[in-house]
Amino acid sequence: EAMTLLTEAADKGDSTAQWTLGALSYTYSSNKADALRFLVKASNQGEKDASLMLAQMYENGEGVAQNDQEAFKWYQKAVAQGDSYSLYKIGNMYDAGRGIAQNVQEAIRSYRQAADQGDAAAQSRLGWCYANGHGVEKDDVEAVRLWRLSAEQGHAIAQYYLGHMYDEGRGVSQNDQEAFQWFLKAAEQGDADAQYDVGMRYSKGIGVSRDDTMAVKYWEMAAQQGSKVAQYCLGMAYDKGFGVP
């Protein structure tokens, strides 16, 4: 009955119902045509999340033929409707020359606008740009600032990068304990590289008390995700008999 009421509301022009039906069809139905129909209607009434989902459908070729130009168009529409994440995605497309001619300066402009609006993914990417001198003058202090903003919002990649900045003393005073804490936050979110690094730090007692059992625990997490270095360390642990039963 709920679906019937939702469909009736959508057919009468309720944009929230259209968005909800589109999202449900996209997620749970094998018939993506219904998702497309309702999402387009919702987008045309200003639902930014519908525009974002349409962009992602075209970018990934889910339920529609993959088309970067169409994806870029829908991301632009989502931006016009106030979606900051879509600004970040437009930056990605300019950066890679997908759906639009490559333009690194336009990418940076989009990343910066999205970052200023608080988008964690954009903050993380812009931090990477500053750390690597990609489209901007290299600036480790600015990279750390941006990665911290992103990391504090729970962005795992930014947490991992911030850990490395503390580890290397780039843009911030070197601090093994801080490095470990940021690696740990990223590891707990499933980042395989961070899981490997946490394992290494436990195995060597860097920034944390040495604990071979914990080292093996994190290497196992990373190894299960396909990390070759973690698989090697895990093999060595079993071979030498440390941290394992």
PDB file of C-alpha atoms in Angstrom:
ATOM      1  CA  GLU A   1       0.000   0.000   0.000  1.00  0.00           C
ATOM      2  CA  ALA A   2       2.853   2.395   0.799  1.00  0.00           C
ATOM      3  CA  MET A   3       4.252   1.942  -2.726  1.00  0.00           C
ATOM      4  CA  THR A   4       0.812   2.560  -4.217  1.00  0.00           C
ATOM      5  CA  LEU A   5       0.438   5.820  -2.296  1.00  0.00           C
ATOM      6  CA  LEU A   6       3.971   6.831  -3.251  1.00  0.00           C
ATOM      7  CA  THR A   7       3.300   6.127  -6.930  1.00  0.00           C
ATOM      8  CA  GLU A   8       0.054   8.089  -6.834  1.00  0.00           C
ATOM      9  CA  ALA A   9       1.861  11.052  -5.241  1.00  0.00           C
ATOM     10  CA  ALA A  10       4.652  10.840  -7.818  1.00  0.00           C
ATOM     11  CA  ASP A  11       2.185  10.732 -10.695  1.00  0.00           C
ATOM     12  CA  LYS A  12       0.528  13.842  -9.283  1.00  0.00           C
ATOM     13  CA  GLY A  13       3.852  15.682  -9.426  1.00  0.00           C
ATOM     14  CA  ASP A  14       5.186  15.322  -5.876  1.00  0.00           C
ATOM     15  CA  SER A  15       8.964  15.720  -6.373  1.00  0.00           C
ATOM     16  CA  THR A  16       9.879  14.015  -3.085  1.00  0.00           C
ATOM     17  CA  ALA A  17       7.794  10.980  -4.035  1.00  0.00           C
ATOM     18  CA  GLN A  18       9.371  10.973  -7.511  1.00  0.00           C
ATOM     19  CA  TRP A  19      12.861  11.084  -6.015  1.00  0.00           C
ATOM     20  CA  THR A  20      12.039   8.345  -3.510  1.00  0.00           C
ATOM     21  CA  LEU A  21      10.550   6.057  -6.165  1.00  0.00           C
ATOM     22  CA  GLY A  22      13.484   6.716  -8.473  1.00  0.00           C
ATOM     23  CA  ALA A  23      15.995   5.911  -5.750  1.00  0.00           C
ATOM     24  CA  LEU A  24      14.125   2.738  -4.725  1.00  0.00           C
ATOM     25  CA  SER A  25      13.897   1.558  -8.336  1.00  0.00           C
ATOM     26  CA  TYR A  26      17.563   2.326  -8.901  1.00  0.00           C
ATOM     27  CA  THR A  27      18.601   0.417  -5.781  1.00  0.00           C
ATOM     28  CA  TYR A  28      16.253  -2.555  -5.724  1.00  0.00           C
ATOM     29  CA  SER A  29      14.667  -3.034  -9.162  1.00  0.00           C
ATOM     30  CA  SER A  30      16.211  -4.689 -12.189  1.00  0.00           C
ATOM     31  CA  ASN A  31      14.113  -2.329 -14.331  1.00  0.00           C
ATOM     32  CA  LYS A  32      16.178   0.858 -14.331  1.00  0.00           C
ATOM     33  CA  ALA A  33      13.802   2.502 -16.818  1.00  0.00           C
ATOM     34  CA  ASP A  34      11.427   3.297 -13.944  1.00  0.00           C
ATOM     35  CA  ALA A  35      14.306   4.796 -11.976  1.00  0.00           C
ATOM     36  CA  LEU A  36      15.307   6.956 -14.930  1.00  0.00           C
ATOM     37  CA  ARG A  37      11.748   8.166 -15.509  1.00  0.00           C
ATOM     38  CA  PHE A  38      11.097   9.186 -11.914  1.00  0.00           C
ATOM     39  CA  LEU A  39      14.554  10.642 -11.366  1.00  0.00           C
ATOM     40  CA  VAL A  40      14.294  12.876 -14.431  1.00  0.00           C
ATOM     41  CA  LYS A  41      10.918  14.148 -13.219  1.00  0.00           C
ATOM     42  CA  ALA A  42      12.295  14.824  -9.740  1.00  0.00           C
ATOM     43  CA  SER A  43      15.391  16.531 -11.125  1.00  0.00           C
ATOM     44  CA  ASN A  44      13.285  18.776 -13.315  1.00  0.00           C
ATOM     45  CA  GLN A  45      11.514  19.921 -10.155  1.00  0.00           C
ATOM     46  CA  GLY A  46      14.750  20.818  -8.405  1.00  0.00           C
ATOM     47  CA  GLU A  47      15.632  17.637  -6.495  1.00  0.00           C
ATOM     48  CA  LYS A  48      19.444  17.809  -6.458  1.00  0.00           C
ATOM     49  CA  ASP A  49      19.834  14.243  -5.192  1.00  0.00           C
ATOM     50  CA  ALA A  50      17.938  13.018  -8.251  1.00  0.00           C
ATOM     51  CA  SER A  51      20.280  14.963 -10.530  1.00  0.00           C
ATOM     52  CA  LEU A  52      23.290  13.488  -8.714  1.00  0.00           C
ATOM     53  CA  MET A  53      21.947   9.944  -9.046  1.00  0.00           C
ATOM     54  CA  LEU A  54      21.303  10.466 -12.767  1.00  0.00           C
ATOM     55  CA  ALA A  55      24.879  11.690 -13.194  1.00  0.00           C
ATOM     56  CA  GLN A  56      26.189   8.595 -11.424  1.00  0.00           C
ATOM     57  CA  MET A  57      24.021   6.310 -13.566  1.00  0.00           C
ATOM     58  CA  TYR A  58      25.513   7.774 -16.744  1.00  0.00           C
ATOM     59  CA  GLU A  59      29.056   7.888 -15.365  1.00  0.00           C
ATOM     60  CA  ASN A  60      28.960   4.225 -14.333  1.00  0.00           C
ATOM     61  CA  GLY A  61      26.706   2.908 -17.096  1.00  0.00           C
ATOM     62  CA  GLU A  62      24.135   1.604 -14.611  1.00  0.00           C
ATOM     63  CA  GLY A  63      20.744   1.162 -16.247  1.00  0.00           C
ATOM     64  CA  VAL A  64      21.792   3.427 -19.138  1.00  0.00           C
ATOM     65  CA  ALA A  65      24.557   3.403 -21.713  1.00  0.00           C
ATOM     66  CA  GLN A  66      27.748   4.812 -20.162  1.00  0.00           C
ATOM     67  CA  ASN A  67      28.122   8.422 -21.277  1.00  0.00           C
ATOM     68  CA  ASP A  68      30.560  10.855 -19.679  1.00  0.00           C
ATOM     69  CA  GLN A  69      29.067  13.852 -21.492  1.00  0.00           C
ATOM     70  CA  GLU A  70      25.612  13.059 -20.081  1.00  0.00           C
ATOM     71  CA  ALA A  71      27.118  12.493 -16.641  1.00  0.00           C
ATOM     72  CA  PHE A  72      28.847  15.874 -16.791  1.00  0.00           C
ATOM     73  CA  LYS A  73      25.560  17.544 -17.798  1.00  0.00           C
ATOM     74  CA  TRP A  74      23.683  16.047 -14.837  1.00  0.00           C
ATOM     75  CA  TYR A  75      26.487  16.911 -12.417  1.00  0.00           C
ATOM     76  CA  GLN A  76      26.262  20.511 -13.667  1.00  0.00           C
ATOM     77  CA  LYS A  77      22.541  20.494 -13.025  1.00  0.00           C
ATOM     78  CA  ALA A  78      23.068  19.137  -9.496  1.00  0.00           C
ATOM     79  CA  VAL A  79      25.607  21.911  -8.849  1.00  0.00           C
ATOM     80  CA  ALA A  80      23.117  24.528 -10.017  1.00  0.00           C
ATOM     81  CA  GLN A  81      20.670  23.002  -7.530  1.00  0.00           C
ATOM     82  CA  GLY A  82      23.195  23.389  -4.697  1.00  0.00           C
ATOM     83  CA  ASP A  83      24.988  20.034  -4.461  1.00  0.00           C
ATOM     84  CA  SER A  84      28.620  20.448  -3.360  1.00  0.00           C
ATOM     85  CA  TYR A  85      29.629  16.824  -3.983  1.00  0.00           C
ATOM     86  CA  SER A  86      28.728  17.261  -7.653  1.00  0.00           C
ATOM     87  CA  LEU A  87      31.154  20.197  -7.768  1.00  0.00           C
ATOM     88  CA  TYR A  88      33.844  17.765  -6.636  1.00  0.00           C
ATOM     89  CA  LYS A  89      32.794  15.294  -9.345  1.00  0.00           C
ATOM     90  CA  ILE A  90      32.952  18.008 -12.006  1.00  0.00           C
ATOM     91  CA  GLY A  91      36.479  18.691 -10.772  1.00  0.00           C
ATOM     92  CA  ASN A  92      37.307  15.000 -11.255  1.00  0.00           C
ATOM     93  CA  MET A  93      35.991  15.084 -14.812  1.00  0.00           C
ATOM     94  CA  TYR A  94      37.959  18.217 -15.707  1.00  0.00           C
ATOM     95  CA  ASP A  95      41.035  16.661 -14.085  1.00  0.00           C
ATOM     96  CA  ALA A  96      40.793  13.477 -16.147  1.00  0.00           C
ATOM     97  CA  GLY A  97      39.339  14.991 -19.320  1.00  0.00           C
ATOM     98  CA  ARG A  98      36.221  12.833 -19.090  1.00  0.00           C
ATOM     99  CA  GLY A  99      33.048  14.249 -20.627  1.00  0.00           C
ATOM    100  CA  ILE A 100      34.811  17.582 -21.117  1.00  0.00           C
ATOM    101  CA  ALA A 101      38.217  18.739 -22.383  1.00  0.00           C
ATOM    102  CA  GLN A 102      40.884  18.302 -19.718  1.00  0.00           C
ATOM    103  CA  ASN A 103      41.480  21.509 -17.778  1.00  0.00           C
ATOM    104  CA  VAL A 104      43.400  21.173 -14.527  1.00  0.00           C
ATOM    105  CA  GLN A 105      42.785  24.797 -13.524  1.00  0.00           C
ATOM    106  CA  GLU A 106      39.029  24.305 -13.872  1.00  0.00           C
ATOM    107  CA  ALA A 107      39.398  21.138 -11.813  1.00  0.00           C
ATOM    108  CA  ILE A 108      41.173  23.057  -9.050  1.00  0.00           C
ATOM    109  CA  ARG A 109      38.511  25.770  -9.150  1.00  0.00           C
ATOM    110  CA  SER A 110      35.757  23.176  -8.736  1.00  0.00           C
ATOM    111  CA  TYR A 111      37.615  21.336  -5.962  1.00  0.00           C
ATOM    112  CA  ARG A 112      38.172  24.618  -4.124  1.00  0.00           C
ATOM    113  CA  GLN A 113      34.533  25.680  -4.367  1.00  0.00           C
ATOM    114  CA  ALA A 114      33.368  22.302  -3.109  1.00  0.00           C
ATOM    115  CA  ALA A 115      35.996  22.262  -0.340  1.00  0.00           C
ATOM    116  CA  ASP A 116      34.927  25.728   0.796  1.00  0.00           C
ATOM    117  CA  GLN A 117      31.381  24.371   1.056  1.00  0.00           C
ATOM    118  CA  GLY A 118      32.660  21.637   3.376  1.00  0.00           C
ATOM    119  CA  ASP A 119      32.737  18.673   1.001  1.00  0.00           C
ATOM    120  CA  ALA A 120      35.151  16.140   2.527  1.00  0.00           C
ATOM    121  CA  ALA A 121      36.021  14.422  -0.770  1.00  0.00           C
ATOM    122  CA  ALA A 122      36.926  17.752  -2.365  1.00  0.00           C
ATOM    123  CA  GLN A 123      39.005  18.769   0.656  1.00  0.00           C
ATOM    124  CA  SER A 124      40.886  15.486   0.427  1.00  0.00           C
ATOM    125  CA  ARG A 125      41.518  15.787  -3.309  1.00  0.00           C
ATOM    126  CA  LEU A 126      42.580  19.430  -3.067  1.00  0.00           C
ATOM    127  CA  GLY A 127      44.934  18.463  -0.248  1.00  0.00           C
ATOM    128  CA  TRP A 128      46.489  15.894  -2.581  1.00  0.00           C
ATOM    129  CA  CYS A 129      46.884  18.579  -5.246  1.00  0.00           C
ATOM    130  CA  TYR A 130      48.777  20.824  -2.814  1.00  0.00           C
ATOM    131  CA  ALA A 131      50.939  17.972  -1.536  1.00  0.00           C
ATOM    132  CA  ASN A 132      51.922  17.033  -5.095  1.00  0.00           C
ATOM    133  CA  GLY A 133      51.949  20.426  -6.810  1.00  0.00           C
ATOM    134  CA  HIS A 134      49.160  19.355  -9.152  1.00  0.00           C
ATOM    135  CA  GLY A 135      47.655  22.486 -10.697  1.00  0.00           C
ATOM    136  CA  VAL A 136      48.802  24.586  -7.737  1.00  0.00           C
ATOM    137  CA  GLU A 137      52.110  25.526  -6.147  1.00  0.00           C
ATOM    138  CA  LYS A 138      53.255  22.731  -3.835  1.00  0.00           C
ATOM    139  CA  ASP A 139      52.361  23.599  -0.238  1.00  0.00           C
ATOM    140  CA  ASP A 140      52.542  20.935   2.479  1.00  0.00           C
ATOM    141  CA  VAL A 141      51.054  23.204   5.148  1.00  0.00           C
ATOM    142  CA  GLU A 142      47.963  23.813   3.023  1.00  0.00           C
ATOM    143  CA  ALA A 143      47.765  20.101   2.233  1.00  0.00           C
ATOM    144  CA  VAL A 144      47.743  19.301   5.948  1.00  0.00           C
ATOM    145  CA  ARG A 145      45.076  21.933   6.621  1.00  0.00           C
ATOM    146  CA  LEU A 146      42.794  20.517   3.954  1.00  0.00           C
ATOM    147  CA  TRP A 147      43.395  16.897   4.886  1.00  0.00           C
ATOM    148  CA  ARG A 148      42.666  17.692   8.525  1.00  0.00           C
ATOM    149  CA  LEU A 149      39.345  19.311   7.574  1.00  0.00           C
ATOM    150  CA  SER A 150      38.454  16.225   5.554  1.00  0.00           C
ATOM    151  CA  ALA A 151      39.816  13.724   8.077  1.00  0.00           C
ATOM    152  CA  GLU A 152      37.837  15.288  10.902  1.00  0.00           C
ATOM    153  CA  GLN A 153      34.710  14.608   8.849  1.00  0.00           C
ATOM    154  CA  GLY A 154      35.684  10.927   8.758  1.00  0.00           C
ATOM    155  CA  HIS A 155      37.161  10.745   5.249  1.00  0.00           C
ATOM    156  CA  ALA A 156      39.382   7.647   5.348  1.00  0.00           C
ATOM    157  CA  ILE A 157      41.744   8.630   2.524  1.00  0.00           C
ATOM    158  CA  ALA A 158      42.402  12.023   4.116  1.00  0.00           C
ATOM    159  CA  GLN A 159      43.023  10.322   7.462  1.00  0.00           C
ATOM    160  CA  TYR A 160      45.579   8.045   5.806  1.00  0.00           C
ATOM    161  CA  TYR A 161      47.352  10.928   4.058  1.00  0.00           C
ATOM    162  CA  LEU A 162      47.365  12.993   7.245  1.00  0.00           C
ATOM    163  CA  GLY A 163      48.977  10.068   9.030  1.00  0.00           C
ATOM    164  CA  HIS A 164      51.767  10.091   6.462  1.00  0.00           C
ATOM    165  CA  MET A 165      52.316  13.838   6.888  1.00  0.00           C
ATOM    166  CA  TYR A 166      52.801  13.341  10.636  1.00  0.00           C
ATOM    167  CA  ASP A 167      55.009  10.329   9.935  1.00  0.00           C
ATOM    168  CA  GLU A 168      57.263  12.305   7.575  1.00  0.00           C
ATOM    169  CA  GLY A 169      57.026  15.685   9.314  1.00  0.00           C
ATOM    170  CA  ARG A 170      55.712  17.376   6.178  1.00  0.00           C
ATOM    171  CA  GLY A 171      53.687  20.530   6.794  1.00  0.00           C
ATOM    172  CA  VAL A 172      53.519  19.617  10.469  1.00  0.00           C
ATOM    173  CA  SER A 173      55.906  18.614  13.252  1.00  0.00           C
ATOM    174  CA  GLN A 174      56.869  14.945  13.023  1.00  0.00           C
ATOM    175  CA  ASN A 175      54.850  12.934  15.546  1.00  0.00           C
ATOM    176  CA  ASP A 176      54.688   9.127  15.554  1.00  0.00           C
ATOM    177  CA  GLN A 177      51.788   9.005  17.990  1.00  0.00           C
ATOM    178  CA  GLU A 178      49.664  11.338  15.863  1.00  0.00           C
ATOM    179  CA  ALA A 179      50.616   9.406  12.739  1.00  0.00           C
ATOM    180  CA  PHE A 180      49.498   6.164  14.351  1.00  0.00           C
ATOM    181  CA  GLN A 181      46.162   7.609  15.476  1.00  0.00           C
ATOM    182  CA  TRP A 182      45.289   8.831  11.977  1.00  0.00           C
ATOM    183  CA  PHE A 183      46.396   5.565  10.371  1.00  0.00           C
ATOM    184  CA  LEU A 184      44.244   3.729  12.909  1.00  0.00           C
ATOM    185  CA  LYS A 185      41.167   5.838  12.125  1.00  0.00           C
ATOM    186  CA  ALA A 186      41.562   5.074   8.416  1.00  0.00           C
ATOM    187  CA  ALA A 187      42.241   1.395   9.101  1.00  0.00           C
ATOM    188  CA  GLU A 188      39.078   1.061  11.164  1.00  0.00           C
ATOM    189  CA  GLN A 189      37.153   2.349   8.147  1.00  0.00           C
ATOM    190  CA  GLY A 190      38.573  -0.419   5.997  1.00  0.00           C
ATOM    191  CA  ASP A 191      41.453   1.332   4.216  1.00  0.00           C
ATOM    192  CA  ALA A 192      43.814  -1.517   3.303  1.00  0.00           C
ATOM    193  CA  ASP A 193      46.947   0.668   3.059  1.00  0.00           C
ATOM    194  CA  ALA A 194      46.254   2.079   6.512  1.00  0.00           C
ATOM    195  CA  GLN A 195      45.639  -1.415   7.900  1.00  0.00           C
ATOM    196  CA  TYR A 196      49.035  -2.482   6.599  1.00  0.00           C
ATOM    197  CA  ASP A 197      50.709   0.593   8.141  1.00  0.00           C
ATOM    198  CA  VAL A 198      48.994   0.038  11.492  1.00  0.00           C
ATOM    199  CA  GLY A 199      50.260  -3.535  11.416  1.00  0.00           C
ATOM    200  CA  MET A 200      53.799  -2.363  10.713  1.00  0.00           C
ATOM    201  CA  ARG A 201      53.669   0.139  13.550  1.00  0.00           C
ATOM    202  CA  TYR A 202      52.428  -2.477  15.991  1.00  0.00           C
ATOM    203  CA  SER A 203      55.176  -4.861  14.813  1.00  0.00           C
ATOM    204  CA  LYS A 204      57.913  -2.250  15.381  1.00  0.00           C
ATOM    205  CA  GLY A 205      56.443  -0.291  18.292  1.00  0.00           C
ATOM    206  CA  ILE A 206      56.326   3.007  16.399  1.00  0.00           C
ATOM    207  CA  GLY A 207      53.871   5.459  17.960  1.00  0.00           C
ATOM    208  CA  VAL A 208      52.314   2.616  19.944  1.00  0.00           C
ATOM    209  CA  SER A 209      53.518  -0.164  22.204  1.00  0.00           C
ATOM    210  CA  ARG A 210      54.790  -3.177  20.279  1.00  0.00           C
ATOM    211  CA  ASP A 211      52.132  -5.859  19.946  1.00  0.00           C
ATOM    212  CA  ASP A 212      52.717  -8.678  17.465  1.00  0.00           C
ATOM    213  CA  THR A 213      49.208 -10.036  17.872  1.00  0.00           C
ATOM    214  CA  MET A 214      47.695  -6.691  16.885  1.00  0.00           C
ATOM    215  CA  ALA A 215      50.145  -6.434  13.989  1.00  0.00           C
ATOM    216  CA  VAL A 216      48.897  -9.756  12.631  1.00  0.00           C
ATOM    217  CA  LYS A 217      45.274  -8.692  13.152  1.00  0.00           C
ATOM    218  CA  TYR A 218      45.671  -5.624  10.935  1.00  0.00           C
ATOM    219  CA  TRP A 219      47.785  -7.424   8.348  1.00  0.00           C
ATOM    220  CA  GLU A 220      45.042 -10.035   8.079  1.00  0.00           C
ATOM    221  CA  MET A 221      42.486  -7.263   7.436  1.00  0.00           C
ATOM    222  CA  ALA A 222      44.647  -5.760   4.703  1.00  0.00           C
ATOM    223  CA  ALA A 223      45.574  -9.148   3.226  1.00  0.00           C
ATOM    224  CA  GLN A 224      41.905 -10.078   2.866  1.00  0.00           C
ATOM    225  CA  GLN A 225      41.506  -6.952   0.714  1.00  0.00           C
ATOM    226  CA  GLY A 226      44.329  -8.054  -1.563  1.00  0.00           C
ATOM    227  CA  SER A 227      47.271  -6.086  -0.123  1.00  0.00           C
ATOM    228  CA  LYS A 228      50.363  -7.915  -1.373  1.00  0.00           C
ATOM    229  CA  VAL A 229      52.698  -6.379   1.214  1.00  0.00           C
ATOM    230  CA  ALA A 230      50.314  -7.337   4.017  1.00  0.00           C
ATOM    231  CA  GLN A 231      50.086 -10.873   2.641  1.00  0.00           C
ATOM    232  CA  TYR A 232      53.885 -11.052   2.627  1.00  0.00           C
ATOM    233  CA  CYS A 233      54.134  -9.768   6.226  1.00  0.00           C
ATOM    234  CA  LEU A 234      51.452 -12.206   7.299  1.00  0.00           C
ATOM    235  CA  GLY A 235      53.353 -15.056   5.678  1.00  0.00           C
ATOM    236  CA  MET A 236      56.517 -13.978   7.486  1.00  0.00           C
ATOM    237  CA  ALA A 237      54.629 -13.804  10.784  1.00  0.00           C
ATOM    238  CA  TYR A 238      53.417 -17.385  10.403  1.00  0.00           C
ATOM    239  CA  ASP A 239      56.836 -18.529   9.234  1.00  0.00           C
ATOM    240  CA  LYS A 240      58.614 -16.947  12.233  1.00  0.00           C
ATOM    241  CA  GLY A 241      55.795 -17.685  14.660  1.00  0.00           C
ATOM    242  CA  PHE A 242      55.226 -14.184  16.025  1.00  0.00           C
ATOM    243  CA  GLY A 243      51.769 -12.816  16.816  1.00  0.00           C
ATOM    244  CA  VAL A 244      50.110 -16.065  15.746  1.00  0.00           C
ATOM    245  CA  PRO A 245      48.869 -19.041  17.786  1.00  0.00           C
TER     246      PRO A 245
END
